[in-house]
JSON list of C-alpha atoms in Angstrom, two decimals:
[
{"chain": "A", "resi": 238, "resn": "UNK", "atom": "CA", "xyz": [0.00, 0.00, 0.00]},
{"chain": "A", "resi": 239, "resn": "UNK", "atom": "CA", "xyz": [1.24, 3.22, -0.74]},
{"chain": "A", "resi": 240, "resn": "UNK", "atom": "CA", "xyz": [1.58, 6.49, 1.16]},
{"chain": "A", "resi": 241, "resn": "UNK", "atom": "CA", "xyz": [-1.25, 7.82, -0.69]},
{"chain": "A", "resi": 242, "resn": "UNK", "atom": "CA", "xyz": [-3.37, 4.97, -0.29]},
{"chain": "A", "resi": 243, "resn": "UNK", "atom": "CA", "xyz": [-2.54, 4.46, 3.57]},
{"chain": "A", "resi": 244, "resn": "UNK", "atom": "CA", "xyz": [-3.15, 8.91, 3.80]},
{"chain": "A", "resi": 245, "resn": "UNK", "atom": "CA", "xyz": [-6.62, 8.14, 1.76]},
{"chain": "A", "resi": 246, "resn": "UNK", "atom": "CA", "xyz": [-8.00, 5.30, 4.05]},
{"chain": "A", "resi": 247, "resn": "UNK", "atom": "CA", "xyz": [-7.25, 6.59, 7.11]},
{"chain": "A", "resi": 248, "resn": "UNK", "atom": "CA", "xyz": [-9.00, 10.15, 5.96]},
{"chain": "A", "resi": 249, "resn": "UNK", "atom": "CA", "xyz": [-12.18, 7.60, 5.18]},
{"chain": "A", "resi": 250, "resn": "UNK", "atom": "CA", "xyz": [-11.51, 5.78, 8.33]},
{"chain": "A", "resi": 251, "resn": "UNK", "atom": "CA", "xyz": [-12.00, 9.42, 10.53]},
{"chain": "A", "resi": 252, "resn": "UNK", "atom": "CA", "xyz": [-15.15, 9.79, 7.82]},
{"chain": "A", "resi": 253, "resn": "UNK", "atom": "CA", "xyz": [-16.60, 7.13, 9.24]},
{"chain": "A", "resi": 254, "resn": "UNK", "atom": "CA", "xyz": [-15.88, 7.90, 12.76]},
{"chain": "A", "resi": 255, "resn": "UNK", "atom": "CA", "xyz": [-17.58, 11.17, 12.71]},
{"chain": "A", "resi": 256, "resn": "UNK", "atom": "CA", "xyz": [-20.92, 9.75, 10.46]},
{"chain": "A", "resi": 257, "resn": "UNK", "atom": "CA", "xyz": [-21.08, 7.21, 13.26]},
{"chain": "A", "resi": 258, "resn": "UNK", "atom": "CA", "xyz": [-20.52, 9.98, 16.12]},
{"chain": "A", "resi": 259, "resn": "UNK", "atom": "CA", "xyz": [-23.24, 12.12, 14.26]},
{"chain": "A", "resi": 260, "resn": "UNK", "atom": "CA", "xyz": [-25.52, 9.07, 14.15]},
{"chain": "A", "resi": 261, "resn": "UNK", "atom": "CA", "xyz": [-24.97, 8.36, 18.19]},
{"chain": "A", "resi": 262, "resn": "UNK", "atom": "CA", "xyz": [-25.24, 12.11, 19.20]},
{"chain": "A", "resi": 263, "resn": "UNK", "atom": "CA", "xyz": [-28.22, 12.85, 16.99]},
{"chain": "A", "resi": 264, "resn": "UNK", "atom": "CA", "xyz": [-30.00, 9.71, 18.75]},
{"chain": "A", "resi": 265, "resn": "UNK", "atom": "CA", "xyz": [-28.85, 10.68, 21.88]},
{"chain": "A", "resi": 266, "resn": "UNK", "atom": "CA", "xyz": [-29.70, 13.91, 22.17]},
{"chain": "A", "resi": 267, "resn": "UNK", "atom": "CA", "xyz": [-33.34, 13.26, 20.52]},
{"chain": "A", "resi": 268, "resn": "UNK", "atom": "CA", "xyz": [-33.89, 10.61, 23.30]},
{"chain": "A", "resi": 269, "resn": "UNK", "atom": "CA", "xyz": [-32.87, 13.30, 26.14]},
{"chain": "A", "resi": 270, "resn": "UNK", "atom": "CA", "xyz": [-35.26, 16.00, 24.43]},
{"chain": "A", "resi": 271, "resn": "UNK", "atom": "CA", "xyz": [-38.30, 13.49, 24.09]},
{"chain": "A", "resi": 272, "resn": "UNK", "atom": "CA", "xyz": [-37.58, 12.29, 27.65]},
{"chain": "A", "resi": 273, "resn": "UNK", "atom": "CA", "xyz": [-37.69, 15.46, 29.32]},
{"chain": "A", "resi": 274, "resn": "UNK", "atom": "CA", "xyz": [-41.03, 16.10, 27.29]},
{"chain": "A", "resi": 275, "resn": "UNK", "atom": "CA", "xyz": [-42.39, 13.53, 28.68]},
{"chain": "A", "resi": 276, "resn": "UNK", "atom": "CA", "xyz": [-41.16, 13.50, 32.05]},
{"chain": "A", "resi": 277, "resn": "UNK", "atom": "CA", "xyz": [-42.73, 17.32, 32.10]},
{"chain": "A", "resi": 278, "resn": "UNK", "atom": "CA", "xyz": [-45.98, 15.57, 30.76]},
{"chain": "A", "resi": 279, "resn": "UNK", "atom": "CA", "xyz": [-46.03, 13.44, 34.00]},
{"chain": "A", "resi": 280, "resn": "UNK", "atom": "CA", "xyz": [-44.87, 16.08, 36.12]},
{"chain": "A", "resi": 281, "resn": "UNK", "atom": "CA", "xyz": [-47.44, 18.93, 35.33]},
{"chain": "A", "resi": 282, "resn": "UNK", "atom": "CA", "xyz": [-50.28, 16.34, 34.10]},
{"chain": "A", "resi": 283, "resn": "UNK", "atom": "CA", "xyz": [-50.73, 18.47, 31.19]},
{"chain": "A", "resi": 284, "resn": "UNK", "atom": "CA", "xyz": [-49.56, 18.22, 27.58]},
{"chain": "A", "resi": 285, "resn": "UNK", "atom": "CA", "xyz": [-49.94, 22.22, 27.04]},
{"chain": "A", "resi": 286, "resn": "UNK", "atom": "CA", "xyz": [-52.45, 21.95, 24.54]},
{"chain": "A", "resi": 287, "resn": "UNK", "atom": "CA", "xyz": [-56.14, 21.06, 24.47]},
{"chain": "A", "resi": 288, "resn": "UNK", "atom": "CA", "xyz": [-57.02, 17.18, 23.97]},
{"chain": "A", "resi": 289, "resn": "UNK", "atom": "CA", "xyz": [-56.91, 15.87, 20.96]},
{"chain": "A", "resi": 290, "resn": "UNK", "atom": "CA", "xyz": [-54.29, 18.58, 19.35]},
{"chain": "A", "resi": 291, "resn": "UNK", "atom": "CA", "xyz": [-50.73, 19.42, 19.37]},
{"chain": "A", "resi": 292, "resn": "UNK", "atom": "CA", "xyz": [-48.24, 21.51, 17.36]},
{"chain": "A", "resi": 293, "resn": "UNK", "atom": "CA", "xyz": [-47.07, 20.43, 13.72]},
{"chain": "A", "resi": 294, "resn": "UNK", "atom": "CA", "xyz": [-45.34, 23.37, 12.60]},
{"chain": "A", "resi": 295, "resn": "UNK", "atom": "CA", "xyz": [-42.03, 24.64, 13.04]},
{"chain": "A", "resi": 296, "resn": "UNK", "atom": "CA", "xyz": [-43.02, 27.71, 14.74]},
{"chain": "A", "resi": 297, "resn": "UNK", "atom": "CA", "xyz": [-45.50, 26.47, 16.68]},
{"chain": "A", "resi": 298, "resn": "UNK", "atom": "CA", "xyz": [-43.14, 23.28, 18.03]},
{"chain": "A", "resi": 299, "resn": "UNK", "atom": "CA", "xyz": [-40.09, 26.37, 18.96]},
{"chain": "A", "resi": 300, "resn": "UNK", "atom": "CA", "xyz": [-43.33, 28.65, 20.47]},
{"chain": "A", "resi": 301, "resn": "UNK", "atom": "CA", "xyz": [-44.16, 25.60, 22.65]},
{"chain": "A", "resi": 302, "resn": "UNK", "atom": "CA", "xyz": [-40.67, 24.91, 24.10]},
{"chain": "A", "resi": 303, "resn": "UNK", "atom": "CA", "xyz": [-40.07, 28.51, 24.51]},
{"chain": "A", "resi": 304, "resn": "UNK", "atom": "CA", "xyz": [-43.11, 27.78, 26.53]},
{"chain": "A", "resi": 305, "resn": "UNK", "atom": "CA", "xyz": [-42.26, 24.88, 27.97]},
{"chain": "A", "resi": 306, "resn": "UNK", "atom": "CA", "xyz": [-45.00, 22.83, 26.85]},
{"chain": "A", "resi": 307, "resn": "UNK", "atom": "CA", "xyz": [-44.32, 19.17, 27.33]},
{"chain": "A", "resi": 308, "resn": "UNK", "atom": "CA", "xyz": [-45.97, 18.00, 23.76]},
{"chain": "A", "resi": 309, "resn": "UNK", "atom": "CA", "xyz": [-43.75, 21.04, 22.31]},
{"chain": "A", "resi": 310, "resn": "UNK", "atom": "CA", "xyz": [-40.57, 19.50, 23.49]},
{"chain": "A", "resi": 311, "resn": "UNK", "atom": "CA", "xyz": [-41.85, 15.56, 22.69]},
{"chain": "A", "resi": 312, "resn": "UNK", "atom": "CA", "xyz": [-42.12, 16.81, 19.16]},
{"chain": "A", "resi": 313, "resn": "UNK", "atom": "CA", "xyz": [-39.00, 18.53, 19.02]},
{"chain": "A", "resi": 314, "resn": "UNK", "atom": "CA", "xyz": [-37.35, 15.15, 20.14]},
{"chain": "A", "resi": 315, "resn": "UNK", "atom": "CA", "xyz": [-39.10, 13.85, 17.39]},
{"chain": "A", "resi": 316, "resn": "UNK", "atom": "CA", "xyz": [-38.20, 16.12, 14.82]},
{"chain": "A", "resi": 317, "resn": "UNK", "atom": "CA", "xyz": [-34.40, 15.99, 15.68]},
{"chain": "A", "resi": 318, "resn": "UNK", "atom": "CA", "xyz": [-34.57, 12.02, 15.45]},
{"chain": "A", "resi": 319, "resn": "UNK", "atom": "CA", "xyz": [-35.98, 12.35, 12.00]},
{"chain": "A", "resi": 320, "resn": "UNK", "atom": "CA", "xyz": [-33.43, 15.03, 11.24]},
{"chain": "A", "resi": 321, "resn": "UNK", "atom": "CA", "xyz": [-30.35, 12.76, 12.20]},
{"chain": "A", "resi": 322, "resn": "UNK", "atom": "CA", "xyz": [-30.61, 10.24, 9.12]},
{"chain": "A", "resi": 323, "resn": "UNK", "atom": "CA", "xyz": [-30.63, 13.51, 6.72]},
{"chain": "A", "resi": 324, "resn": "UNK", "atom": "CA", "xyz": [-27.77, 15.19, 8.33]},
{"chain": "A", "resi": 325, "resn": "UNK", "atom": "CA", "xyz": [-26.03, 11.45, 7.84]},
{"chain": "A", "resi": 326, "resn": "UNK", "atom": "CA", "xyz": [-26.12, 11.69, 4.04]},
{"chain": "A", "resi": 327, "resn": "UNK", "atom": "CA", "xyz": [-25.01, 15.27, 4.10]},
{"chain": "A", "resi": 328, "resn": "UNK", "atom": "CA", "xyz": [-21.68, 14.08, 5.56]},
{"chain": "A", "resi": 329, "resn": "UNK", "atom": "CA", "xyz": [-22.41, 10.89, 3.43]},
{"chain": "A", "resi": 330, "resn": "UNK", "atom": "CA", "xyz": [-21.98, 13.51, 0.57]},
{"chain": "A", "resi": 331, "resn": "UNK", "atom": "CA", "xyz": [-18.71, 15.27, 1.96]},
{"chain": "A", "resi": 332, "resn": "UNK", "atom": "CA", "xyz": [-17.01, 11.90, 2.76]},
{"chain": "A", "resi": 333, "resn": "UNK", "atom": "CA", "xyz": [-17.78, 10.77, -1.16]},
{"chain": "A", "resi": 334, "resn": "UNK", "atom": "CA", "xyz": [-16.97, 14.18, -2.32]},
{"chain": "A", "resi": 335, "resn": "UNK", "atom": "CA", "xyz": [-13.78, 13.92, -0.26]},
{"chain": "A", "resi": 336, "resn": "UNK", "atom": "CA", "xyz": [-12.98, 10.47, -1.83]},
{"chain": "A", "resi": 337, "resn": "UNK", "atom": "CA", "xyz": [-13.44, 11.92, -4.99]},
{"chain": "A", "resi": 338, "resn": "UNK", "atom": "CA", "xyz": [-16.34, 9.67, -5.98]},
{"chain": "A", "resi": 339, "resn": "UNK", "atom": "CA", "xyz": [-18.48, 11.75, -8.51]},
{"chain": "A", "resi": 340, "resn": "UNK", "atom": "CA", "xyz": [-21.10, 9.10, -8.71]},
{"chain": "A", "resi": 341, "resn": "UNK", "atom": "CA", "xyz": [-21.66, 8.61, -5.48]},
{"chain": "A", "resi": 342, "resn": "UNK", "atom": "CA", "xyz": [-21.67, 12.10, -4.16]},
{"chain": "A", "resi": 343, "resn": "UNK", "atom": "CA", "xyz": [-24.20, 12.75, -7.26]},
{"chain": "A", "resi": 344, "resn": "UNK", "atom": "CA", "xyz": [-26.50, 9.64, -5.86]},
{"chain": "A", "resi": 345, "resn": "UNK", "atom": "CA", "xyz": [-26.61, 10.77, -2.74]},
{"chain": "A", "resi": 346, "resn": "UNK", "atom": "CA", "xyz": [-27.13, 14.12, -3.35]},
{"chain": "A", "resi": 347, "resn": "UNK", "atom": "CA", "xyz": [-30.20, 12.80, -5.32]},
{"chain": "A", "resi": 348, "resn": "UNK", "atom": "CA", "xyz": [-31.43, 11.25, -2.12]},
{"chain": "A", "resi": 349, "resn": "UNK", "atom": "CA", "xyz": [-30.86, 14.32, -0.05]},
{"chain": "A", "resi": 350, "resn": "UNK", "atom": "CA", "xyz": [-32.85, 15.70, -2.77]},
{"chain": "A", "resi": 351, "resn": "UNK", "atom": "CA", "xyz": [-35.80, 13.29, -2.26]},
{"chain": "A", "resi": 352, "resn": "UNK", "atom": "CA", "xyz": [-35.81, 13.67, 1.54]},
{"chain": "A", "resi": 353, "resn": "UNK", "atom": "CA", "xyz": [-35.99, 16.98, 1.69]},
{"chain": "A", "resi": 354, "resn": "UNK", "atom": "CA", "xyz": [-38.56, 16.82, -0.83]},
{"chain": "A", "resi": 355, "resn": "UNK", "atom": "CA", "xyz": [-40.52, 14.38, 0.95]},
{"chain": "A", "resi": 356, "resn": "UNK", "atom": "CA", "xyz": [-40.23, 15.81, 4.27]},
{"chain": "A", "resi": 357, "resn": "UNK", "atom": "CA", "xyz": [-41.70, 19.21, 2.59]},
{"chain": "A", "resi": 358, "resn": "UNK", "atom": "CA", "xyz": [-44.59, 17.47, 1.10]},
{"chain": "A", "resi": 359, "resn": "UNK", "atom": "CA", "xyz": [-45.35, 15.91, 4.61]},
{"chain": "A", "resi": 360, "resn": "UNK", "atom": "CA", "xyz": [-45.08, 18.89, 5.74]},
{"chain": "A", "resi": 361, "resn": "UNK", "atom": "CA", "xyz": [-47.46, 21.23, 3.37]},
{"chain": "A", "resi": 362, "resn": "UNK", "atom": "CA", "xyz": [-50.37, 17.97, 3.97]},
{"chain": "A", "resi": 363, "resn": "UNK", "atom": "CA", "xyz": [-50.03, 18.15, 7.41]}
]
């Protein structure tokens, strides 16, 4: 193996390492928020909204945890677990683009694409 080989691998060795670290803290972190949301749910015996509703836009999640409304927070847990898989194939696309894999960063730039698409179609039915 040669210098540059050896320099390349471990670069997509440290890739890796940080994709995995973004997976774990993205998880993580999502589990803490959703936790606390519902620990306040059980705590105050109120969700912070009326029954039956809840908030399902951005604004309106970020108005209930400036509020500290426990649904608020659950579904800011929620949206930051949903978020981690995207932000994985945005440093999916630097660690191809870094390889210097045109195809690859291309492909999964496509299904960054789709995802974001998707996720704003979700969003406009509500």
């Amino acid at each position: 193996m040669t210098d540059e080989e050896k320099k390349r691998h471990q670069e997509m060795t440290e890739i890796e390492l940080v994709i995995g670290h973004v997976l774990r803290i993205g998880v993580i972190t999502s589990a803490v928020v959703i936790i606390l949301g519902l620990g306040l749910a059980l705590v105050t015996g109120k969700t912070g909204y009326p029954a039956g509703s809840f908030p399902t836009t951005f604004s309106a999640i970020f108005q209930g945890v400036a509020a500290f409304k426990p649904f608020a927070i659950t579904m800011l847990g929620l949206f930051l677990l949903i978020l981690t898989p995207v932000l994985r194939v945005v440093v999916s696309i630097y660690a191809f683009a870094k390889e210097n894999d045109r195809l690859y960063v291309w492909i999964t730039t496509l299904v960054l694409v789709i995802l974001v698409f998707a996720m704003w179609i979700g969003y406009l039915g509500k």
